[in-house]
Amino acid sequence: MEISTQETQFKGSDGQALDAFLAYPKDQEKHPGVIVIHEIWGLNDQIRGVAKRIAGEGFVTVAPQLFTRYKH
């Protein structure tokens, strides 16, 4: 199944942006969704690949960067 991908942001309830990766089938049908949660290394190419593979099976996937708001 062909998919589309994009880097995006979602606005949290506090108004701050949360970075995320979105992957979804290209067709115009409705599809179930899956949230892909990354491990300690954050939103990286491996997690993007997981989201793409799941999207290729017919799911809309979003992989949020959970460390977006982390301040060192």
mmCIF file of the N, C-alpha and C atoms, coordinates in Angstrom:
data_MODEL
# 
_entry.id   MODEL 
# 
loop_
_atom_site.group_PDB 
_atom_site.id 
_atom_site.type_symbol 
_atom_site.label_atom_id 
_atom_site.label_alt_id 
_atom_site.label_comp_id 
_atom_site.label_asym_id 
_atom_site.label_entity_id 
_atom_site.label_seq_id 
_atom_site.pdbx_PDB_ins_code 
_atom_site.Cartn_x 
_atom_site.Cartn_y 
_atom_site.Cartn_z 
_atom_site.occupancy 
_atom_site.B_iso_or_equiv 
_atom_site.pdbx_formal_charge 
_atom_site.auth_seq_id 
_atom_site.auth_comp_id 
_atom_site.auth_asym_id 
_atom_site.auth_atom_id 
_atom_site.pdbx_PDB_model_num 
ATOM 1   N N  . MET A 1 1  ? 0.848   -1.173 0.000  1.00 0.00 ? 1  MET A N  1 
ATOM 2   C CA . MET A 1 1  ? 0.000   0.000  0.000  1.00 0.00 ? 1  MET A CA 1 
ATOM 3   C C  . MET A 1 1  ? 0.896   1.240  0.000  1.00 0.00 ? 1  MET A C  1 
ATOM 4   N N  . GLU A 1 2  ? 0.582   2.187  -0.859 1.00 0.00 ? 2  GLU A N  1 
ATOM 5   C CA . GLU A 1 2  ? 1.351   3.437  -0.890 1.00 0.00 ? 2  GLU A CA 1 
ATOM 6   C C  . GLU A 1 2  ? 1.011   4.299  0.320  1.00 0.00 ? 2  GLU A C  1 
ATOM 7   N N  . ILE A 1 3  ? 2.034   4.956  0.852  1.00 0.00 ? 3  ILE A N  1 
ATOM 8   C CA . ILE A 1 3  ? 1.820   5.807  2.022  1.00 0.00 ? 3  ILE A CA 1 
ATOM 9   C C  . ILE A 1 3  ? 2.367   7.209  1.777  1.00 0.00 ? 3  ILE A C  1 
ATOM 10  N N  . SER A 1 4  ? 1.905   8.129  2.586  1.00 0.00 ? 4  SER A N  1 
ATOM 11  C CA . SER A 1 4  ? 2.444   9.488  2.652  1.00 0.00 ? 4  SER A CA 1 
ATOM 12  C C  . SER A 1 4  ? 2.992   9.696  4.052  1.00 0.00 ? 4  SER A C  1 
ATOM 13  N N  . THR A 1 5  ? 4.002   10.550 4.164  1.00 0.00 ? 5  THR A N  1 
ATOM 14  C CA . THR A 1 5  ? 4.579   10.858 5.476  1.00 0.00 ? 5  THR A CA 1 
ATOM 15  C C  . THR A 1 5  ? 4.810   12.353 5.595  1.00 0.00 ? 5  THR A C  1 
ATOM 16  N N  . GLN A 1 6  ? 4.856   12.818 6.815  1.00 0.00 ? 6  GLN A N  1 
ATOM 17  C CA . GLN A 1 6  ? 5.194   14.219 7.052  1.00 0.00 ? 6  GLN A CA 1 
ATOM 18  C C  . GLN A 1 6  ? 5.612   14.432 8.493  1.00 0.00 ? 6  GLN A C  1 
ATOM 19  N N  . GLU A 1 7  ? 6.513   15.380 8.670  1.00 0.00 ? 7  GLU A N  1 
ATOM 20  C CA . GLU A 1 7  ? 6.842   15.873 10.006 1.00 0.00 ? 7  GLU A CA 1 
ATOM 21  C C  . GLU A 1 7  ? 5.774   16.909 10.327 1.00 0.00 ? 7  GLU A C  1 
ATOM 22  N N  . THR A 1 8  ? 5.259   16.895 11.535 1.00 0.00 ? 8  THR A N  1 
ATOM 23  C CA . THR A 1 8  ? 4.178   17.801 11.885 1.00 0.00 ? 8  THR A CA 1 
ATOM 24  C C  . THR A 1 8  ? 4.303   18.217 13.341 1.00 0.00 ? 8  THR A C  1 
ATOM 25  N N  . GLN A 1 9  ? 3.394   19.044 13.781 1.00 0.00 ? 9  GLN A N  1 
ATOM 26  C CA . GLN A 1 9  ? 3.306   19.441 15.186 1.00 0.00 ? 9  GLN A CA 1 
ATOM 27  C C  . GLN A 1 9  ? 1.850   19.408 15.612 1.00 0.00 ? 9  GLN A C  1 
ATOM 28  N N  . PHE A 1 10 ? 1.643   19.066 16.858 1.00 0.00 ? 10 PHE A N  1 
ATOM 29  C CA . PHE A 1 10 ? 0.330   19.115 17.475 1.00 0.00 ? 10 PHE A CA 1 
ATOM 30  C C  . PHE A 1 10 ? 0.398   20.095 18.629 1.00 0.00 ? 10 PHE A C  1 
ATOM 31  N N  . LYS A 1 11 ? -0.678  20.793 18.857 1.00 0.00 ? 11 LYS A N  1 
ATOM 32  C CA . LYS A 1 11 ? -0.717  21.737 19.964 1.00 0.00 ? 11 LYS A CA 1 
ATOM 33  C C  . LYS A 1 11 ? -1.253  21.027 21.201 1.00 0.00 ? 11 LYS A C  1 
ATOM 34  N N  . GLY A 1 12 ? -0.505  21.094 22.293 1.00 0.00 ? 12 GLY A N  1 
ATOM 35  C CA . GLY A 1 12 ? -0.925  20.492 23.547 1.00 0.00 ? 12 GLY A CA 1 
ATOM 36  C C  . GLY A 1 12 ? -2.004  21.321 24.230 1.00 0.00 ? 12 GLY A C  1 
ATOM 37  N N  . SER A 1 13 ? -2.580  20.784 25.279 1.00 0.00 ? 13 SER A N  1 
ATOM 38  C CA . SER A 1 13 ? -3.638  21.492 25.999 1.00 0.00 ? 13 SER A CA 1 
ATOM 39  C C  . SER A 1 13 ? -3.131  22.787 26.619 1.00 0.00 ? 13 SER A C  1 
ATOM 40  N N  . ASP A 1 14 ? -1.805  22.885 26.815 1.00 0.00 ? 14 ASP A N  1 
ATOM 41  C CA . ASP A 1 14 ? -1.222  24.111 27.359 1.00 0.00 ? 14 ASP A CA 1 
ATOM 42  C C  . ASP A 1 14 ? -0.826  25.098 26.260 1.00 0.00 ? 14 ASP A C  1 
ATOM 43  N N  . GLY A 1 15 ? -1.122  24.738 24.998 1.00 0.00 ? 15 GLY A N  1 
ATOM 44  C CA . GLY A 1 15 ? -0.826  25.625 23.883 1.00 0.00 ? 15 GLY A CA 1 
ATOM 45  C C  . GLY A 1 15 ? 0.556   25.451 23.281 1.00 0.00 ? 15 GLY A C  1 
ATOM 46  N N  . GLN A 1 16 ? 1.414   24.639 23.899 1.00 0.00 ? 16 GLN A N  1 
ATOM 47  C CA . GLN A 1 16 ? 2.762   24.422 23.375 1.00 0.00 ? 16 GLN A CA 1 
ATOM 48  C C  . GLN A 1 16 ? 2.755   23.336 22.301 1.00 0.00 ? 16 GLN A C  1 
ATOM 49  N N  . ALA A 1 17 ? 3.668   23.464 21.343 1.00 0.00 ? 17 ALA A N  1 
ATOM 50  C CA . ALA A 1 17 ? 3.753   22.515 20.232 1.00 0.00 ? 17 ALA A CA 1 
ATOM 51  C C  . ALA A 1 17 ? 4.452   21.226 20.655 1.00 0.00 ? 17 ALA A C  1 
ATOM 52  N N  . LEU A 1 18 ? 4.014   20.121 20.066 1.00 0.00 ? 18 LEU A N  1 
ATOM 53  C CA . LEU A 1 18 ? 4.625   18.813 20.259 1.00 0.00 ? 18 LEU A CA 1 
ATOM 54  C C  . LEU A 1 18 ? 4.985   18.286 18.870 1.00 0.00 ? 18 LEU A C  1 
ATOM 55  N N  . ASP A 1 19 ? 6.268   18.060 18.603 1.00 0.00 ? 19 ASP A N  1 
ATOM 56  C CA . ASP A 1 19 ? 6.713   17.537 17.311 1.00 0.00 ? 19 ASP A CA 1 
ATOM 57  C C  . ASP A 1 19 ? 6.272   16.085 17.155 1.00 0.00 ? 19 ASP A C  1 
ATOM 58  N N  . ALA A 1 20 ? 5.984   15.692 15.910 1.00 0.00 ? 20 ALA A N  1 
ATOM 59  C CA . ALA A 1 20 ? 5.559   14.318 15.648 1.00 0.00 ? 20 ALA A CA 1 
ATOM 60  C C  . ALA A 1 20 ? 5.818   13.951 14.189 1.00 0.00 ? 20 ALA A C  1 
ATOM 61  N N  . PHE A 1 21 ? 5.840   12.647 13.931 1.00 0.00 ? 21 PHE A N  1 
ATOM 62  C CA . PHE A 1 21 ? 5.952   12.103 12.583 1.00 0.00 ? 21 PHE A CA 1 
ATOM 63  C C  . PHE A 1 21 ? 4.640   11.409 12.274 1.00 0.00 ? 21 PHE A C  1 
ATOM 64  N N  . LEU A 1 22 ? 4.071   11.699 11.117 1.00 0.00 ? 22 LEU A N  1 
ATOM 65  C CA . LEU A 1 22 ? 2.782   11.152 10.700 1.00 0.00 ? 22 LEU A CA 1 
ATOM 66  C C  . LEU A 1 22 ? 2.982   10.327 9.439  1.00 0.00 ? 22 LEU A C  1 
ATOM 67  N N  . ALA A 1 23 ? 2.428   9.124  9.400  1.00 0.00 ? 23 ALA A N  1 
ATOM 68  C CA . ALA A 1 23 ? 2.466   8.267  8.209  1.00 0.00 ? 23 ALA A CA 1 
ATOM 69  C C  . ALA A 1 23 ? 1.072   7.682  8.013  1.00 0.00 ? 23 ALA A C  1 
ATOM 70  N N  . TYR A 1 24 ? 0.607   7.663  6.762  1.00 0.00 ? 24 TYR A N  1 
ATOM 71  C CA . TYR A 1 24 ? -0.763  7.219  6.509  1.00 0.00 ? 24 TYR A CA 1 
ATOM 72  C C  . TYR A 1 24 ? -0.907  6.715  5.073  1.00 0.00 ? 24 TYR A C  1 
ATOM 73  N N  . PRO A 1 25 ? -1.873  5.815  4.837  1.00 0.00 ? 25 PRO A N  1 
ATOM 74  C CA . PRO A 1 25 ? -2.126  5.342  3.481  1.00 0.00 ? 25 PRO A CA 1 
ATOM 75  C C  . PRO A 1 25 ? -2.561  6.505  2.582  1.00 0.00 ? 25 PRO A C  1 
ATOM 76  N N  . LYS A 1 26 ? -2.136  6.462  1.314  1.00 0.00 ? 26 LYS A N  1 
ATOM 77  C CA . LYS A 1 26 ? -2.448  7.552  0.384  1.00 0.00 ? 26 LYS A CA 1 
ATOM 78  C C  . LYS A 1 26 ? -3.911  7.577  -0.056 1.00 0.00 ? 26 LYS A C  1 
ATOM 79  N N  . ASP A 1 27 ? -4.605  6.453  0.051  1.00 0.00 ? 27 ASP A N  1 
ATOM 80  C CA . ASP A 1 27 ? -5.993  6.456  -0.418 1.00 0.00 ? 27 ASP A CA 1 
ATOM 81  C C  . ASP A 1 27 ? -6.861  7.352  0.469  1.00 0.00 ? 27 ASP A C  1 
ATOM 82  N N  . GLN A 1 28 ? -8.062  7.599  0.052  1.00 0.00 ? 28 GLN A N  1 
ATOM 83  C CA . GLN A 1 28 ? -8.951  8.520  0.767  1.00 0.00 ? 28 GLN A CA 1 
ATOM 84  C C  . GLN A 1 28 ? -9.908  7.796  1.714  1.00 0.00 ? 28 GLN A C  1 
ATOM 85  N N  . GLU A 1 29 ? -9.642  6.534  1.982  1.00 0.00 ? 29 GLU A N  1 
ATOM 86  C CA . GLU A 1 29 ? -10.491 5.749  2.879  1.00 0.00 ? 29 GLU A CA 1 
ATOM 87  C C  . GLU A 1 29 ? -10.197 6.086  4.340  1.00 0.00 ? 29 GLU A C  1 
ATOM 88  N N  . LYS A 1 30 ? -11.140 5.717  5.216  1.00 0.00 ? 30 LYS A N  1 
ATOM 89  C CA . LYS A 1 30 ? -10.896 5.843  6.654  1.00 0.00 ? 30 LYS A CA 1 
ATOM 90  C C  . LYS A 1 30 ? -10.065 4.642  7.101  1.00 0.00 ? 30 LYS A C  1 
ATOM 91  N N  . HIS A 1 31 ? -9.134  4.895  8.031  1.00 0.00 ? 31 HIS A N  1 
ATOM 92  C CA . HIS A 1 31 ? -8.262  3.843  8.537  1.00 0.00 ? 31 HIS A CA 1 
ATOM 93  C C  . HIS A 1 31 ? -8.145  3.962  10.051 1.00 0.00 ? 31 HIS A C  1 
ATOM 94  N N  . PRO A 1 32 ? -7.951  2.830  10.748 1.00 0.00 ? 32 PRO A N  1 
ATOM 95  C CA . PRO A 1 32 ? -7.704  2.899  12.192 1.00 0.00 ? 32 PRO A CA 1 
ATOM 96  C C  . PRO A 1 32 ? -6.342  3.535  12.455 1.00 0.00 ? 32 PRO A C  1 
ATOM 97  N N  . GLY A 1 33 ? -6.160  4.005  13.667 1.00 0.00 ? 33 GLY A N  1 
ATOM 98  C CA . GLY A 1 33 ? -4.921  4.692  14.018 1.00 0.00 ? 33 GLY A CA 1 
ATOM 99  C C  . GLY A 1 33 ? -4.090  3.949  15.046 1.00 0.00 ? 33 GLY A C  1 
ATOM 100 N N  . VAL A 1 34 ? -2.782  4.192  14.994 1.00 0.00 ? 34 VAL A N  1 
ATOM 101 C CA . VAL A 1 34 ? -1.829  3.609  15.938 1.00 0.00 ? 34 VAL A CA 1 
ATOM 102 C C  . VAL A 1 34 ? -0.873  4.707  16.385 1.00 0.00 ? 34 VAL A C  1 
ATOM 103 N N  . ILE A 1 35 ? -0.639  4.804  17.683 1.00 0.00 ? 35 ILE A N  1 
ATOM 104 C CA . ILE A 1 35 ? 0.374   5.719  18.216 1.00 0.00 ? 35 ILE A CA 1 
ATOM 105 C C  . ILE A 1 35 ? 1.649   4.906  18.425 1.00 0.00 ? 35 ILE A C  1 
ATOM 106 N N  . VAL A 1 36 ? 2.738   5.346  17.806 1.00 0.00 ? 36 VAL A N  1 
ATOM 107 C CA . VAL A 1 36 ? 4.028   4.659  17.906 1.00 0.00 ? 36 VAL A CA 1 
ATOM 108 C C  . VAL A 1 36 ? 4.878   5.424  18.918 1.00 0.00 ? 36 VAL A C  1 
ATOM 109 N N  . ILE A 1 37 ? 5.217   4.781  20.020 1.00 0.00 ? 37 ILE A N  1 
ATOM 110 C CA . ILE A 1 37 ? 5.983   5.427  21.089 1.00 0.00 ? 37 ILE A CA 1 
ATOM 111 C C  . ILE A 1 37 ? 7.451   5.020  20.976 1.00 0.00 ? 37 ILE A C  1 
ATOM 112 N N  . HIS A 1 38 ? 8.326   6.006  21.006 1.00 0.00 ? 38 HIS A N  1 
ATOM 113 C CA . HIS A 1 38 ? 9.759   5.736  20.879 1.00 0.00 ? 38 HIS A CA 1 
ATOM 114 C C  . HIS A 1 38 ? 10.369  5.320  22.210 1.00 0.00 ? 38 HIS A C  1 
ATOM 115 N N  . GLU A 1 39 ? 11.575  4.767  22.106 1.00 0.00 ? 39 GLU A N  1 
ATOM 116 C CA . GLU A 1 39 ? 12.320  4.408  23.300 1.00 0.00 ? 39 GLU A CA 1 
ATOM 117 C C  . GLU A 1 39 ? 13.174  5.601  23.742 1.00 0.00 ? 39 GLU A C  1 
ATOM 118 N N  . ILE A 1 40 ? 14.139  5.369  24.573 1.00 0.00 ? 40 ILE A N  1 
ATOM 119 C CA . ILE A 1 40 ? 14.938  6.428  25.193 1.00 0.00 ? 40 ILE A CA 1 
ATOM 120 C C  . ILE A 1 40 ? 15.654  7.319  24.181 1.00 0.00 ? 40 ILE A C  1 
ATOM 121 N N  . TRP A 1 41 ? 15.913  6.813  22.958 1.00 0.00 ? 41 TRP A N  1 
ATOM 122 C CA . TRP A 1 41 ? 16.666  7.594  21.969 1.00 0.00 ? 41 TRP A CA 1 
ATOM 123 C C  . TRP A 1 41 ? 15.813  8.605  21.228 1.00 0.00 ? 41 TRP A C  1 
ATOM 124 N N  . GLY A 1 42 ? 14.539  8.660  21.511 1.00 0.00 ? 42 GLY A N  1 
ATOM 125 C CA . GLY A 1 42 ? 13.683  9.668  20.890 1.00 0.00 ? 42 GLY A CA 1 
ATOM 126 C C  . GLY A 1 42 ? 13.175  9.259  19.513 1.00 0.00 ? 42 GLY A C  1 
ATOM 127 N N  . LEU A 1 43 ? 12.585  10.218 18.844 1.00 0.00 ? 43 LEU A N  1 
ATOM 128 C CA . LEU A 1 43 ? 12.017  10.003 17.513 1.00 0.00 ? 43 LEU A CA 1 
ATOM 129 C C  . LEU A 1 43 ? 13.158  10.003 16.502 1.00 0.00 ? 43 LEU A C  1 
ATOM 130 N N  . ASN A 1 44 ? 13.548  8.811  16.060 1.00 0.00 ? 44 ASN A N  1 
ATOM 131 C CA . ASN A 1 44 ? 14.683  8.673  15.149 1.00 0.00 ? 44 ASN A CA 1 
ATOM 132 C C  . ASN A 1 44 ? 14.248  7.918  13.893 1.00 0.00 ? 44 ASN A C  1 
ATOM 133 N N  . ASP A 1 45 ? 15.187  7.642  13.002 1.00 0.00 ? 45 ASP A N  1 
ATOM 134 C CA . ASP A 1 45 ? 14.860  6.965  11.743 1.00 0.00 ? 45 ASP A CA 1 
ATOM 135 C C  . ASP A 1 45 ? 14.268  5.579  11.962 1.00 0.00 ? 45 ASP A C  1 
ATOM 136 N N  . GLN A 1 46 ? 14.709  4.883  12.995 1.00 0.00 ? 46 GLN A N  1 
ATOM 137 C CA . GLN A 1 46 ? 14.170  3.548  13.267 1.00 0.00 ? 46 GLN A CA 1 
ATOM 138 C C  . GLN A 1 46 ? 12.682  3.634  13.617 1.00 0.00 ? 46 GLN A C  1 
ATOM 139 N N  . ILE A 1 47 ? 12.306  4.588  14.445 1.00 0.00 ? 47 ILE A N  1 
ATOM 140 C CA . ILE A 1 47 ? 10.900  4.752  14.830 1.00 0.00 ? 47 ILE A CA 1 
ATOM 141 C C  . ILE A 1 47 ? 10.073  5.229  13.638 1.00 0.00 ? 47 ILE A C  1 
ATOM 142 N N  . ARG A 1 48 ? 10.633  6.118  12.834 1.00 0.00 ? 48 ARG A N  1 
ATOM 143 C CA . ARG A 1 48 ? 9.937   6.539  11.608 1.00 0.00 ? 48 ARG A CA 1 
ATOM 144 C C  . ARG A 1 48 ? 9.693   5.328  10.701 1.00 0.00 ? 48 ARG A C  1 
ATOM 145 N N  . GLY A 1 49 ? 10.675  4.431  10.618 1.00 0.00 ? 49 GLY A N  1 
ATOM 146 C CA . GLY A 1 49 ? 10.521  3.214  9.818  1.00 0.00 ? 49 GLY A CA 1 
ATOM 147 C C  . GLY A 1 49 ? 9.414   2.313  10.338 1.00 0.00 ? 49 GLY A C  1 
ATOM 148 N N  . VAL A 1 50 ? 9.313   2.182  11.650 1.00 0.00 ? 50 VAL A N  1 
ATOM 149 C CA . VAL A 1 50 ? 8.229   1.396  12.254 1.00 0.00 ? 50 VAL A CA 1 
ATOM 150 C C  . VAL A 1 50 ? 6.881   2.014  11.880 1.00 0.00 ? 50 VAL A C  1 
ATOM 151 N N  . ALA A 1 51 ? 6.767   3.335  12.009 1.00 0.00 ? 51 ALA A N  1 
ATOM 152 C CA . ALA A 1 51 ? 5.518   4.023  11.663 1.00 0.00 ? 51 ALA A CA 1 
ATOM 153 C C  . ALA A 1 51 ? 5.168   3.814  10.187 1.00 0.00 ? 51 ALA A C  1 
ATOM 154 N N  . LYS A 1 52 ? 6.167   3.867  9.321  1.00 0.00 ? 52 LYS A N  1 
ATOM 155 C CA . LYS A 1 52 ? 5.932   3.654  7.885  1.00 0.00 ? 52 LYS A CA 1 
ATOM 156 C C  . LYS A 1 52 ? 5.460   2.226  7.601  1.00 0.00 ? 52 LYS A C  1 
ATOM 157 N N  . ARG A 1 53 ? 6.084   1.240  8.237  1.00 0.00 ? 53 ARG A N  1 
ATOM 158 C CA . ARG A 1 53 ? 5.688   -0.157 8.007  1.00 0.00 ? 53 ARG A CA 1 
ATOM 159 C C  . ARG A 1 53 ? 4.247   -0.395 8.456  1.00 0.00 ? 53 ARG A C  1 
ATOM 160 N N  . ILE A 1 54 ? 3.877   0.160  9.603  1.00 0.00 ? 54 ILE A N  1 
ATOM 161 C CA . ILE A 1 54 ? 2.506   -0.008 10.097 1.00 0.00 ? 54 ILE A CA 1 
ATOM 162 C C  . ILE A 1 54 ? 1.529   0.709  9.168  1.00 0.00 ? 54 ILE A C  1 
ATOM 163 N N  . ALA A 1 55 ? 1.886   1.901  8.702  1.00 0.00 ? 55 ALA A N  1 
ATOM 164 C CA . ALA A 1 55 ? 1.030   2.631  7.755  1.00 0.00 ? 55 ALA A CA 1 
ATOM 165 C C  . ALA A 1 55 ? 0.847   1.824  6.473  1.00 0.00 ? 55 ALA A C  1 
ATOM 166 N N  . GLY A 1 56 ? 1.889   1.133  6.045  1.00 0.00 ? 56 GLY A N  1 
ATOM 167 C CA . GLY A 1 56 ? 1.807   0.300  4.850  1.00 0.00 ? 56 GLY A CA 1 
ATOM 168 C C  . GLY A 1 56 ? 0.839   -0.861 4.987  1.00 0.00 ? 56 GLY A C  1 
ATOM 169 N N  . GLU A 1 57 ? 0.482   -1.194 6.219  1.00 0.00 ? 57 GLU A N  1 
ATOM 170 C CA . GLU A 1 57 ? -0.498  -2.247 6.489  1.00 0.00 ? 57 GLU A CA 1 
ATOM 171 C C  . GLU A 1 57 ? -1.911  -1.684 6.622  1.00 0.00 ? 57 GLU A C  1 
ATOM 172 N N  . GLY A 1 58 ? -2.079  -0.368 6.403  1.00 0.00 ? 58 GLY A N  1 
ATOM 173 C CA . GLY A 1 58 ? -3.420  0.209  6.389  1.00 0.00 ? 58 GLY A CA 1 
ATOM 174 C C  . GLY A 1 58 ? -3.815  1.006  7.614  1.00 0.00 ? 58 GLY A C  1 
ATOM 175 N N  . PHE A 1 59 ? -2.848  1.480  8.368  1.00 0.00 ? 59 PHE A N  1 
ATOM 176 C CA . PHE A 1 59 ? -3.126  2.261  9.569  1.00 0.00 ? 59 PHE A CA 1 
ATOM 177 C C  . PHE A 1 59 ? -2.595  3.683  9.421  1.00 0.00 ? 59 PHE A C  1 
ATOM 178 N N  . VAL A 1 60 ? -3.261  4.620  10.060 1.00 0.00 ? 60 VAL A N  1 
ATOM 179 C CA . VAL A 1 60 ? -2.712  5.964  10.227 1.00 0.00 ? 60 VAL A CA 1 
ATOM 180 C C  . VAL A 1 60 ? -1.838  5.895  11.472 1.00 0.00 ? 60 VAL A C  1 
ATOM 181 N N  . THR A 1 61 ? -0.586  6.317  11.363 1.00 0.00 ? 61 THR A N  1 
ATOM 182 C CA . THR A 1 61 ? 0.309   6.258  12.514 1.00 0.00 ? 61 THR A CA 1 
ATOM 183 C C  . THR A 1 61 ? 0.833   7.641  12.853 1.00 0.00 ? 61 THR A C  1 
ATOM 184 N N  . VAL A 1 62 ? 0.970   7.877  14.131 1.00 0.00 ? 62 VAL A N  1 
ATOM 185 C CA . VAL A 1 62 ? 1.614   9.100  14.597 1.00 0.00 ? 62 VAL A CA 1 
ATOM 186 C C  . VAL A 1 62 ? 2.657   8.690  15.633 1.00 0.00 ? 62 VAL A C  1 
ATOM 187 N N  . ALA A 1 63 ? 3.845   9.248  15.485 1.00 0.00 ? 63 ALA A N  1 
ATOM 188 C CA . ALA A 1 63 ? 4.943   8.984  16.420 1.00 0.00 ? 63 ALA A CA 1 
ATOM 189 C C  . ALA A 1 63 ? 5.348   10.317 17.040 1.00 0.00 ? 63 ALA A C  1 
ATOM 190 N N  . PRO A 1 64 ? 4.837   10.635 18.228 1.00 0.00 ? 64 PRO A N  1 
ATOM 191 C CA . PRO A 1 64 ? 5.186   11.906 18.858 1.00 0.00 ? 64 PRO A CA 1 
ATOM 192 C C  . PRO A 1 64 ? 6.612   11.897 19.407 1.00 0.00 ? 64 PRO A C  1 
ATOM 193 N N  . GLN A 1 65 ? 7.264   13.027 19.319 1.00 0.00 ? 65 GLN A N  1 
ATOM 194 C CA . GLN A 1 65 ? 8.597   13.209 19.923 1.00 0.00 ? 65 GLN A CA 1 
ATOM 195 C C  . GLN A 1 65 ? 8.348   13.590 21.377 1.00 0.00 ? 65 GLN A C  1 
ATOM 196 N N  . LEU A 1 66 ? 8.430   12.614 22.261 1.00 0.00 ? 66 LEU A N  1 
ATOM 197 C CA . LEU A 1 66 ? 8.075   12.848 23.659 1.00 0.00 ? 66 LEU A CA 1 
ATOM 198 C C  . LEU A 1 66 ? 9.044   13.765 24.379 1.00 0.00 ? 66 LEU A C  1 
ATOM 199 N N  . PHE A 1 67 ? 10.227  13.981 23.805 1.00 0.00 ? 67 PHE A N  1 
ATOM 200 C CA . PHE A 1 67 ? 11.215  14.853 24.434 1.00 0.00 ? 67 PHE A CA 1 
ATOM 201 C C  . PHE A 1 67 ? 11.190  16.275 23.875 1.00 0.00 ? 67 PHE A C  1 
ATOM 202 N N  . THR A 1 68 ? 10.153  16.639 23.111 1.00 0.00 ? 68 THR A N  1 
ATOM 203 C CA . THR A 1 68 ? 10.062  17.977 22.522 1.00 0.00 ? 68 THR A CA 1 
ATOM 204 C C  . THR A 1 68 ? 10.242  19.062 23.568 1.00 0.00 ? 68 THR A C  1 
ATOM 205 N N  . ARG A 1 69 ? 9.655   18.873 24.716 1.00 0.00 ? 69 ARG A N  1 
ATOM 206 C CA . ARG A 1 69 ? 9.658   19.917 25.752 1.00 0.00 ? 69 ARG A CA 1 
ATOM 207 C C  . ARG A 1 69 ? 10.785  19.759 26.759 1.00 0.00 ? 69 ARG A C  1 
ATOM 208 N N  . TYR A 1 70 ? 11.620  18.747 26.571 1.00 0.00 ? 70 TYR A N  1 
ATOM 209 C CA . TYR A 1 70 ? 12.718  18.496 27.497 1.00 0.00 ? 70 TYR A CA 1 
ATOM 210 C C  . TYR A 1 70 ? 13.743  19.618 27.415 1.00 0.00 ? 70 TYR A C  1 
ATOM 211 N N  . LYS A 1 71 ? 14.090  20.161 28.540 1.00 0.00 ? 71 LYS A N  1 
ATOM 212 C CA . LYS A 1 71 ? 15.089  21.228 28.596 1.00 0.00 ? 71 LYS A CA 1 
ATOM 213 C C  . LYS A 1 71 ? 16.319  20.679 29.304 1.00 0.00 ? 71 LYS A C  1 
ATOM 214 N N  . HIS A 1 72 ? 17.492  20.786 28.694 1.00 0.00 ? 72 HIS A N  1 
ATOM 215 C CA . HIS A 1 72 ? 18.710  20.263 29.316 1.00 0.00 ? 72 HIS A CA 1 
ATOM 216 C C  . HIS A 1 72 ? 19.301  21.294 30.228 1.00 0.00 ? 72 HIS A C  1 
# 
